[in-house]
Tab-separated table of C-alpha atoms and ligand atoms in Angstrom:
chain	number	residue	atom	x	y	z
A	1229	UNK	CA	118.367	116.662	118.240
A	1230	UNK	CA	118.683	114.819	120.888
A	1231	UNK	CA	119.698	110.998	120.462
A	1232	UNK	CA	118.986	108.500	123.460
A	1233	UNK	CA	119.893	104.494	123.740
A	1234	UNK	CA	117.577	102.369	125.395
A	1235	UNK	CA	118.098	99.172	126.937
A	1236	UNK	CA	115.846	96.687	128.137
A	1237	UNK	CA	116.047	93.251	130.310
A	1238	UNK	CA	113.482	93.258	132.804
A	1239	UNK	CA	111.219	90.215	132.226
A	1240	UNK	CA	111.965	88.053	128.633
A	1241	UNK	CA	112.687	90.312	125.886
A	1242	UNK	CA	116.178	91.771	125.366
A	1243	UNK	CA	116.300	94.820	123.962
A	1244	UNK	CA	118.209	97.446	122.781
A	1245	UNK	CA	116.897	100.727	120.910
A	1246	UNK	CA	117.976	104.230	119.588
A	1247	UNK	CA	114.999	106.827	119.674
A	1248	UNK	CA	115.524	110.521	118.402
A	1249	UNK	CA	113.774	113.167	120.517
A	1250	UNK	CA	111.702	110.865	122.575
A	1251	UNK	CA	109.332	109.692	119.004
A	1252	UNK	CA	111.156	108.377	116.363
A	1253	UNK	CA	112.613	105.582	116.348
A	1254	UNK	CA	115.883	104.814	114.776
A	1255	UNK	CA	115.875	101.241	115.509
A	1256	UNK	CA	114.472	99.199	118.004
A	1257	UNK	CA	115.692	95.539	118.359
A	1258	UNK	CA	114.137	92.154	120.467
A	1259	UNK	CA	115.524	89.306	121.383
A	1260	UNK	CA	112.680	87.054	122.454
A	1261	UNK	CA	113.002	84.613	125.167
A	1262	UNK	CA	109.619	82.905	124.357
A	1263	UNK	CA	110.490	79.919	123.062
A	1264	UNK	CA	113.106	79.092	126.311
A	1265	UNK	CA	109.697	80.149	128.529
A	1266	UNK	CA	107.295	78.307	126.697
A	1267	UNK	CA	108.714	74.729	127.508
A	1268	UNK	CA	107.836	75.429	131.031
A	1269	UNK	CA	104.591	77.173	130.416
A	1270	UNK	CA	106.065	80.519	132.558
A	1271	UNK	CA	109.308	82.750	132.514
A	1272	UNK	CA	112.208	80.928	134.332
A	1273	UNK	CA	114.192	83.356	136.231
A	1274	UNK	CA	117.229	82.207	136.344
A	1275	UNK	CA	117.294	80.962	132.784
A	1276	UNK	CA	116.053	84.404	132.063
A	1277	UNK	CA	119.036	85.812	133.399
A	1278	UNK	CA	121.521	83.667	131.164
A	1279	UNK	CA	119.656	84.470	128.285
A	1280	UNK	CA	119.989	88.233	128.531
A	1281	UNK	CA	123.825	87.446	129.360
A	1282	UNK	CA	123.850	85.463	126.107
A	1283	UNK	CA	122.020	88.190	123.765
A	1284	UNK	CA	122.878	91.507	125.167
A	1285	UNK	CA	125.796	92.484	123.625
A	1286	UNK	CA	124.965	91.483	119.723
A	1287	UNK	CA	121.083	92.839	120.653
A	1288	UNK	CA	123.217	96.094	121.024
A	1289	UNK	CA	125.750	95.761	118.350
A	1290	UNK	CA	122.427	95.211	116.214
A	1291	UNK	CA	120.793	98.395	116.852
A	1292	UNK	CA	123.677	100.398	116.465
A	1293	UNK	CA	124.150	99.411	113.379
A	1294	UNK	CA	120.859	99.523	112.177
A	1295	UNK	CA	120.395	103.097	113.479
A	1296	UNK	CA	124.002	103.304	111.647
A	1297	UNK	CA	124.848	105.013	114.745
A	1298	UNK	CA	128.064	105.714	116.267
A	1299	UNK	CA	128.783	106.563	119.829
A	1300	UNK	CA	130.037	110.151	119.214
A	1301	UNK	CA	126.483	110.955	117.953
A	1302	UNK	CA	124.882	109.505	121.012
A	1303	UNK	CA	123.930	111.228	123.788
A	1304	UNK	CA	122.721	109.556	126.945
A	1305	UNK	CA	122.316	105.878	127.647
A	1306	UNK	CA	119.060	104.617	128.867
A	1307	UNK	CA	118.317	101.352	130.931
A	1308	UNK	CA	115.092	99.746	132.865
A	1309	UNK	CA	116.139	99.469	136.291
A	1310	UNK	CA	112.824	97.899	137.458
A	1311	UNK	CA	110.331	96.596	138.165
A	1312	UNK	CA	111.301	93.386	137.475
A	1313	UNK	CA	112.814	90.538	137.994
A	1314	UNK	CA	116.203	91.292	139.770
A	1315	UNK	CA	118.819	88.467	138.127
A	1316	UNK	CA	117.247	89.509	134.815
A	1317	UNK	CA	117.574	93.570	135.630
A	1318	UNK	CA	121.069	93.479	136.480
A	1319	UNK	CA	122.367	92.221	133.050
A	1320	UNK	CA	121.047	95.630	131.628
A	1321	UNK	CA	121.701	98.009	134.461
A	1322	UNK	CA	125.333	96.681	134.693
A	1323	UNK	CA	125.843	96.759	130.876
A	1324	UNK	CA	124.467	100.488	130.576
A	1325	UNK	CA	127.030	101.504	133.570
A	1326	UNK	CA	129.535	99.837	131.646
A	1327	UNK	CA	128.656	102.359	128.410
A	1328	UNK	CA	128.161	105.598	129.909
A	1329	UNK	CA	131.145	105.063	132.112
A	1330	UNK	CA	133.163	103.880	129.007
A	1331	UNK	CA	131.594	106.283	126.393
A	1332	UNK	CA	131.264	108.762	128.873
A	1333	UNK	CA	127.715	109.397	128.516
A	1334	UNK	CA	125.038	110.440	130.685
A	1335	UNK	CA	122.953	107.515	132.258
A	1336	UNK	CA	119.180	107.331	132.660
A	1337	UNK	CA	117.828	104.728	135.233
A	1338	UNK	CA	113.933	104.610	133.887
A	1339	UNK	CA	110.584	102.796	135.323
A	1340	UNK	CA	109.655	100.079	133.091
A	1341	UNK	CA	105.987	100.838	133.859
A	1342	UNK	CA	106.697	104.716	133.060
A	1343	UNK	CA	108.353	102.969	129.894
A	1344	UNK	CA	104.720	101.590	129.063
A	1345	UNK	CA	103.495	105.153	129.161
A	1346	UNK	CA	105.976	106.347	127.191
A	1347	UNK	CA	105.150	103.716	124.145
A	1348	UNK	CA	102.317	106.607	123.375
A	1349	UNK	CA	104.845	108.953	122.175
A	1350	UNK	CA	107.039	106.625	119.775
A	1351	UNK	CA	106.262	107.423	116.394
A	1352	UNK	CA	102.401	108.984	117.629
A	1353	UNK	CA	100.175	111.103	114.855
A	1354	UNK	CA	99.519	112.746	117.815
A	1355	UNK	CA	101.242	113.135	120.815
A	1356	UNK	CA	99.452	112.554	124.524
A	1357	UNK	CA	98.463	115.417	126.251
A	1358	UNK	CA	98.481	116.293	129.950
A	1359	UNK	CA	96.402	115.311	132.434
A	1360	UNK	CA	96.450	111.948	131.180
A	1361	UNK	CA	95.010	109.007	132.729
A	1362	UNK	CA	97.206	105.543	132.155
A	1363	UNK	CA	96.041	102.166	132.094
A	1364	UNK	CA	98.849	99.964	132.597
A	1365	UNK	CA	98.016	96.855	131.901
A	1366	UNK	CA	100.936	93.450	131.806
A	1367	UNK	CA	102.098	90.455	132.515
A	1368	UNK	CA	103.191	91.625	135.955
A	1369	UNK	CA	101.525	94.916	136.954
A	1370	UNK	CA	97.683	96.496	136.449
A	1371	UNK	CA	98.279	100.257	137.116
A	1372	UNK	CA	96.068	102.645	137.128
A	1373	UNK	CA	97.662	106.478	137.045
A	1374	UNK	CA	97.263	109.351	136.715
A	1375	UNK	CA	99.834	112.453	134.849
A	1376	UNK	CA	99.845	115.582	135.217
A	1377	UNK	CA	103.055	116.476	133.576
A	1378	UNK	CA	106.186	114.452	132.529
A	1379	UNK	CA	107.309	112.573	135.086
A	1380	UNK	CA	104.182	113.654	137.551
A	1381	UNK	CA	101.982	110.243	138.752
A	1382	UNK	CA	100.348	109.324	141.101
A	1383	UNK	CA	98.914	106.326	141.379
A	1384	UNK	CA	95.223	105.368	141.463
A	1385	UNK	CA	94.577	102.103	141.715
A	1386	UNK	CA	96.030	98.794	140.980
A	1387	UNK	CA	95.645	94.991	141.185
A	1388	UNK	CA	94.777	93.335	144.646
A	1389	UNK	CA	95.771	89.933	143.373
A	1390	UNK	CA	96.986	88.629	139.608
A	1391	UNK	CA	97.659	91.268	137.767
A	1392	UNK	CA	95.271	91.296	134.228
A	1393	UNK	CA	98.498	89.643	131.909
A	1394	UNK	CA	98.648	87.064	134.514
A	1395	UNK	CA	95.358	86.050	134.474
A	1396	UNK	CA	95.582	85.780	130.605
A	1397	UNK	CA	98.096	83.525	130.781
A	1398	UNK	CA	96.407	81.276	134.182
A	1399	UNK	CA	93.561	80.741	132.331
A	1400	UNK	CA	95.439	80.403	128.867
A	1401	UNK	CA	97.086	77.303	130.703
A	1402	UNK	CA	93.587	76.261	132.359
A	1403	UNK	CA	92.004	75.537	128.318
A	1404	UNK	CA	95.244	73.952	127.147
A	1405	UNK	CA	96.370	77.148	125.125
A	1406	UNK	CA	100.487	77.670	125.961
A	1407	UNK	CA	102.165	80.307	126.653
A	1408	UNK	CA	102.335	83.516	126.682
A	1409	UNK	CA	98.113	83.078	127.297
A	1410	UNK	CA	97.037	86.779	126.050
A	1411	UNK	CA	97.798	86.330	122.474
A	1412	UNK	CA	95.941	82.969	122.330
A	1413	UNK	CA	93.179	83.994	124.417
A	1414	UNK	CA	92.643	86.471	121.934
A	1415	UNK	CA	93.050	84.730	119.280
A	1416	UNK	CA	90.345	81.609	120.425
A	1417	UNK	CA	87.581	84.027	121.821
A	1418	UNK	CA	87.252	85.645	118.145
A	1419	UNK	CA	84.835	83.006	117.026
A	1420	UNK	CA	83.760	82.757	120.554
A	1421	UNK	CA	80.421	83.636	122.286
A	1422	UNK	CA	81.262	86.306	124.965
A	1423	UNK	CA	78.138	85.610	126.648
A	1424	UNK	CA	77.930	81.999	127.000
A	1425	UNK	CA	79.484	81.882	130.183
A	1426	UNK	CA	78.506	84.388	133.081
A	1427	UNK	CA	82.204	84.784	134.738
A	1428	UNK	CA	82.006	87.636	137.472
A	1429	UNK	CA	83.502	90.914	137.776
A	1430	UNK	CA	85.211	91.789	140.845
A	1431	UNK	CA	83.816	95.182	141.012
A	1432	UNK	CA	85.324	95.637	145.244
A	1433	UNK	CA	84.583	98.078	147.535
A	1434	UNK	CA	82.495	101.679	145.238
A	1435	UNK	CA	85.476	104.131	146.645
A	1436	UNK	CA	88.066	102.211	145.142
A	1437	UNK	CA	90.108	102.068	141.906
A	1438	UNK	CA	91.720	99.112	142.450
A	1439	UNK	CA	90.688	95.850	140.341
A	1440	UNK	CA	90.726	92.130	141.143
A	1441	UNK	CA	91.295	88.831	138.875
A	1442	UNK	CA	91.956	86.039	141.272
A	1443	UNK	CA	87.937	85.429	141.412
A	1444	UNK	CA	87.282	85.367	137.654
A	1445	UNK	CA	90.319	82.942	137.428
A	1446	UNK	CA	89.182	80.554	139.957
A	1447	UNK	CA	85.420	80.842	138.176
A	1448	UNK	CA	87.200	79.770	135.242
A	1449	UNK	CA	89.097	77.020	136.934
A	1450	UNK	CA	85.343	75.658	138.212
A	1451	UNK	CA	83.649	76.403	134.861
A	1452	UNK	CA	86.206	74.225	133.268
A	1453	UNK	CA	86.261	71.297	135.956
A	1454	UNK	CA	82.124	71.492	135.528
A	1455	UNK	CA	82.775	70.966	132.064
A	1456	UNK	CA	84.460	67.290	133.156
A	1457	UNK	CA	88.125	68.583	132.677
A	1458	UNK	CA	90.562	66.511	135.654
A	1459	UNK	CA	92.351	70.192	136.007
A	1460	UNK	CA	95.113	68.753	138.059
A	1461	UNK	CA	96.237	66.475	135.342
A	1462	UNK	CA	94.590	66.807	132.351
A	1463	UNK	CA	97.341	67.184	128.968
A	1464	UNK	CA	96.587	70.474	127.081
A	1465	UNK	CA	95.641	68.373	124.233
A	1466	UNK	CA	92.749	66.552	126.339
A	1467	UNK	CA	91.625	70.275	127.400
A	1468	UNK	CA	91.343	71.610	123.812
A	1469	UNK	CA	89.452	68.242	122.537
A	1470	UNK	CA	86.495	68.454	125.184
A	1471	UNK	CA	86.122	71.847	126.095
A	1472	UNK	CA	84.216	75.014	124.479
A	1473	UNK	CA	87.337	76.911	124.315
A	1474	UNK	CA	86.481	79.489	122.066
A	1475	UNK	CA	83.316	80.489	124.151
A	1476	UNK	CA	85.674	80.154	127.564
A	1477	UNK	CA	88.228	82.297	126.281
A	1478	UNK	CA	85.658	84.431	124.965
A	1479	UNK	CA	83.420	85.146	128.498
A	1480	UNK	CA	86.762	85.178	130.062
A	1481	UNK	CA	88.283	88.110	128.052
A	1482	UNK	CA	85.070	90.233	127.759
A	1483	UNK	CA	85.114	89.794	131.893
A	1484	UNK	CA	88.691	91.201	132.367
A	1485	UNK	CA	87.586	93.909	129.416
A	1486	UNK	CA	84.767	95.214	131.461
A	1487	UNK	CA	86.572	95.915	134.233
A	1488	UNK	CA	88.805	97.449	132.946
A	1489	UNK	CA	87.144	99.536	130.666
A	1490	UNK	CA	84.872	100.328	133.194
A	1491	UNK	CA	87.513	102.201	135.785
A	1492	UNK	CA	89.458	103.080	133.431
A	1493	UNK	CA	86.667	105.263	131.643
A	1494	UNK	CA	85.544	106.478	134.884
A	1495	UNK	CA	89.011	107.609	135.701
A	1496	UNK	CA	89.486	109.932	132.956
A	1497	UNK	CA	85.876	111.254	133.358
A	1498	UNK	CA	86.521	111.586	137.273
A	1499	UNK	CA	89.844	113.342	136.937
A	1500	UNK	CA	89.380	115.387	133.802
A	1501	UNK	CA	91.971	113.992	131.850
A	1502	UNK	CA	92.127	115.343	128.050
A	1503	UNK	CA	93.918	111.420	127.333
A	1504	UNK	CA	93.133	108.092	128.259
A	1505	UNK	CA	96.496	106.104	127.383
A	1506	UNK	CA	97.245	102.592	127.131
A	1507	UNK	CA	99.932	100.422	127.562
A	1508	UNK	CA	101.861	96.891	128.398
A	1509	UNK	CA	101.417	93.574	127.085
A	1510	UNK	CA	97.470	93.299	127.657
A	1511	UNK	CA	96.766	96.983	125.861
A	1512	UNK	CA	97.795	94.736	122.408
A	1513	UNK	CA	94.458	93.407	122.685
A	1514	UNK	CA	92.334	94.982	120.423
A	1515	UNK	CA	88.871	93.937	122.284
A	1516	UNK	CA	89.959	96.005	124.754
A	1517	UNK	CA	91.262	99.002	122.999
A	1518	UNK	CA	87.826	98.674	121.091
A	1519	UNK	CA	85.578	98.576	124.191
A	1520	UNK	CA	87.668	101.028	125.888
A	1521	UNK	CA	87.658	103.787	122.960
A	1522	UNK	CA	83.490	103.234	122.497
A	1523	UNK	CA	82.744	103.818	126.865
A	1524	UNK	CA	85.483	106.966	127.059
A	1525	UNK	CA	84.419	110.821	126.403
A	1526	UNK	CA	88.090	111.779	125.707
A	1527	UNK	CA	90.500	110.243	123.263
A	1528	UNK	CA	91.893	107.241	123.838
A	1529	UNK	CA	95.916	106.462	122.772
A	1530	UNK	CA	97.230	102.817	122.587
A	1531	UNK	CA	100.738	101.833	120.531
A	1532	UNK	CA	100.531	99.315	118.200
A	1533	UNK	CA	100.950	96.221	119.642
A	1534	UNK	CA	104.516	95.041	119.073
A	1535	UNK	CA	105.006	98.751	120.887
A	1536	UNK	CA	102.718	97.420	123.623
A	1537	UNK	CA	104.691	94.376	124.589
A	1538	UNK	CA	108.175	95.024	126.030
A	1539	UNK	CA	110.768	96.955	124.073
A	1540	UNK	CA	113.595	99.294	124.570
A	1541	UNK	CA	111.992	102.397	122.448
A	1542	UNK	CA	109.725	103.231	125.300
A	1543	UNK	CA	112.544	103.462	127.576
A	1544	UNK	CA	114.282	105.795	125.235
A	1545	UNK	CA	111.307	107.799	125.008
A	1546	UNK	CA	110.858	108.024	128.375
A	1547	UNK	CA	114.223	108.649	128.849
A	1548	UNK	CA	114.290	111.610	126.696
A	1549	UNK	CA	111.779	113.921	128.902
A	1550	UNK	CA	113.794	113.249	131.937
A	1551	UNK	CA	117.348	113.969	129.679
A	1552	UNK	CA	115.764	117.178	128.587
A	1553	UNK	CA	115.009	118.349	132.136
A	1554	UNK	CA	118.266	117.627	133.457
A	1555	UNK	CA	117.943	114.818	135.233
A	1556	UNK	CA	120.492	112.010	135.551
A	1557	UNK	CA	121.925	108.964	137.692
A	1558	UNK	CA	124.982	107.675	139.169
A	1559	UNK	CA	126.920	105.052	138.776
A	1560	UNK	CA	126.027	103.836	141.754
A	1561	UNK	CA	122.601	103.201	139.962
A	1562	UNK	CA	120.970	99.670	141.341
A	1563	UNK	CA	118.409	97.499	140.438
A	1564	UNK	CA	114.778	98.152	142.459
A	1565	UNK	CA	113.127	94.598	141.492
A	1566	UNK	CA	109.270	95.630	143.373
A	1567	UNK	CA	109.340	99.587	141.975
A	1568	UNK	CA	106.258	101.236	141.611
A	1569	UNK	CA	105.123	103.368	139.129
A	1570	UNK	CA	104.317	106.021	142.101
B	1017	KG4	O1	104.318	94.230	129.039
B	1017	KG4	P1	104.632	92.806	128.764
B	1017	KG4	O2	105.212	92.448	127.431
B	1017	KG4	O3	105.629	92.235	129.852
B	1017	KG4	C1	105.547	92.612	131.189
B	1017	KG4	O4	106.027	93.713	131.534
B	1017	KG4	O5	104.935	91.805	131.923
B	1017	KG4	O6	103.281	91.979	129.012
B	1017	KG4	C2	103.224	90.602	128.843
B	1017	KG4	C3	101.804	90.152	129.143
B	1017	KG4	C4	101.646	88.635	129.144
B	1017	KG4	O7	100.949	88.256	130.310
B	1017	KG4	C5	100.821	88.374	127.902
B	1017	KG4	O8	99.988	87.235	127.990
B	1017	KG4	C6	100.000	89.650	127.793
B	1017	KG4	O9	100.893	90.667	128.173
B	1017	KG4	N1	99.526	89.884	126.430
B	1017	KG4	C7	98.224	89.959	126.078
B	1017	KG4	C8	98.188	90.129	124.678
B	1017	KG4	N2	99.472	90.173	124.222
B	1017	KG4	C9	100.282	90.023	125.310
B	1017	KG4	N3	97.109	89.877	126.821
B	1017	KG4	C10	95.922	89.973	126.179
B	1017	KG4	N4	95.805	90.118	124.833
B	1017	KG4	C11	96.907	90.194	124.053
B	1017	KG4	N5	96.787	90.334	122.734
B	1018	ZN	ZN1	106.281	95.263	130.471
């Protein structure tokens, strides 16, 4: 058994999470930052930072003892060492080089994005099998990749502009919704008509697997100023009294569901893989878990959404395939704020 502490600061959630044998997990706690962020309508950086500072330590004392773990029976320690953003990074990295220095346990430097991946193994019915294609899908990255064995990507395609979580959130702000946008976008286009408005899909150059959201968002930006919205200053409150926001957040979301679906499903049929997986923030949306599981011809994985979103499990589970094949870093292990999946 093999018993693996996760921790987790890249963005607005710190976390902190004990996972046995890369699937089950023994507890898995967040501190959310979305309240601080939502003021602003974005995630501060800098007040991101503090916050981490401020919740690390009883984040961690918390899943100890929920785990009712001590450190004898723990063995490696597990931290997100990007991408992300770098103030925000550093509160973990230097934390979990202050534990497996001090506890003298190994230390794990993991991908967040390969951390998304990973979310498919925590407590799974079934777990993924290899090749697998990934749809990554968050607030700050749209990856597409492809596995064929732990640790083995490479990377297909990705976003040429926002990335799809992004967008969610622009337009989120554009119909007067708050933040973060994807949950509330959701939430608005269910009594929404998905066809109402005719918002494009970027569908680039046919040799490509990359995707594109900055010309749906601006679409949505004229739709809305058609619709007699001042989108420089109008209050959210004046946005959500005279537009069709349902309908909007309805013909928006279907757009950025099509195209992903669409590669995505073409992927796994192009590259044989036995698993299309899902993950990050966006994959919590069930629209596009549902259109995505009716297009593909293999089986598609996605965590349940609060596994979707970030956490610390999936770096633990992550972690764990690397442990088990040896690997390990330094001390001398840094933050890489822009690292890619591949
Ligand atoms: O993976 P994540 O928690 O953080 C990053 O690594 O970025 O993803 C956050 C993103 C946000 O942009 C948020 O609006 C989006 O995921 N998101 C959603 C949903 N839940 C969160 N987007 C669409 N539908 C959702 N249900
Ligand atoms: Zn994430």
């Amino acid at each position: 058994m093999t018993r693996i502490l996760g921790i987790e600061t890249s963005c607005d959630e710190t976390a902190v999470a004990i996972v046995r044998d890369g699937c089950d997990i023994e507890s898995n706690v967040i501190a959310s930052q979305i309240d601080l962020h939502a003021r602003y309508g974005g995630v501060m950086p800098e007040q991101a930072s503090r916050a981490h500072l401020r919740a690390i330590l009883p984040t961690l004392e918390e899943a100890l003892a929920s785990a009712h773990a001590d450190w004898s029976s723990l063995d490696a320690v597990a931290v997100t060492h990007g991408p992300g953003l770098a103030g925000a990074l550093l509160v973990g990295v230097n934390v979990a080089k202050g534990l497996a220095f001090a506890q003298k346990k190994p230390l794990l430097g993991i991908n967040h994005l390969e951390g998304h991946v990973y979310a498919n193994w925590l407590d799974a019915v079934e777990a993924p099998d290899f090749p697998l294609v990934g749809l990554i899908v968050s607030g700050g990255h749209t990856d597409l990749v492809l596995a064929d064995a732990h640790g083995r990507y490479r990377r297909l395609g990705r976003t040429r502009d926002d990335a799809a979580g992004e967008a969610f959130d622009k337009v989120a702000r554009m119909l007067g919704l708050g933040f973060p946008g994807g949950p509330l976008i959701e939430r608005a286009a269910q009594d929404g008509d998905p066809l109402r408005f005719r918002f494009p899909r970027a569908w680039l150059e046919p040799d490509t697997w990359d995707v594109s959201f900055s010309g749906l968002k601006t679409a949505v930006l004229h739709g809305v100023r058609d619709l007699g919205i001042d989108t420089d200053h109008a209050t959210p409150q004046e946005r959500l009294a005279k537009l069709p926001v349902a309908d909007l957040a309805a013909s928006f979301q279907a757009a950025v569901v099509d195209v992903l679906a669409t590669r995505a499903v073409r992927a796994a049929r192009v590259f044989g893989a036995s698993r299309l997986v899902l993950g990050g923030g966006v994959a919590a949306n069930r629209t596009l878990l549902k259109t995505i599981s009716e297009r593909a011809d293999v089986q598609v994985l996605c965590p349940p959404p609060a596994l979707c979103t970030d956490n610390a499990a999936m770096i633990a589970a992550a972690a764990y395939f690397r442990f088990r094949a040896g690997e390990r870093s330094t001390l001398a292990l840094d933050v890489e704020p822009n690292l890619p999946i591949a």
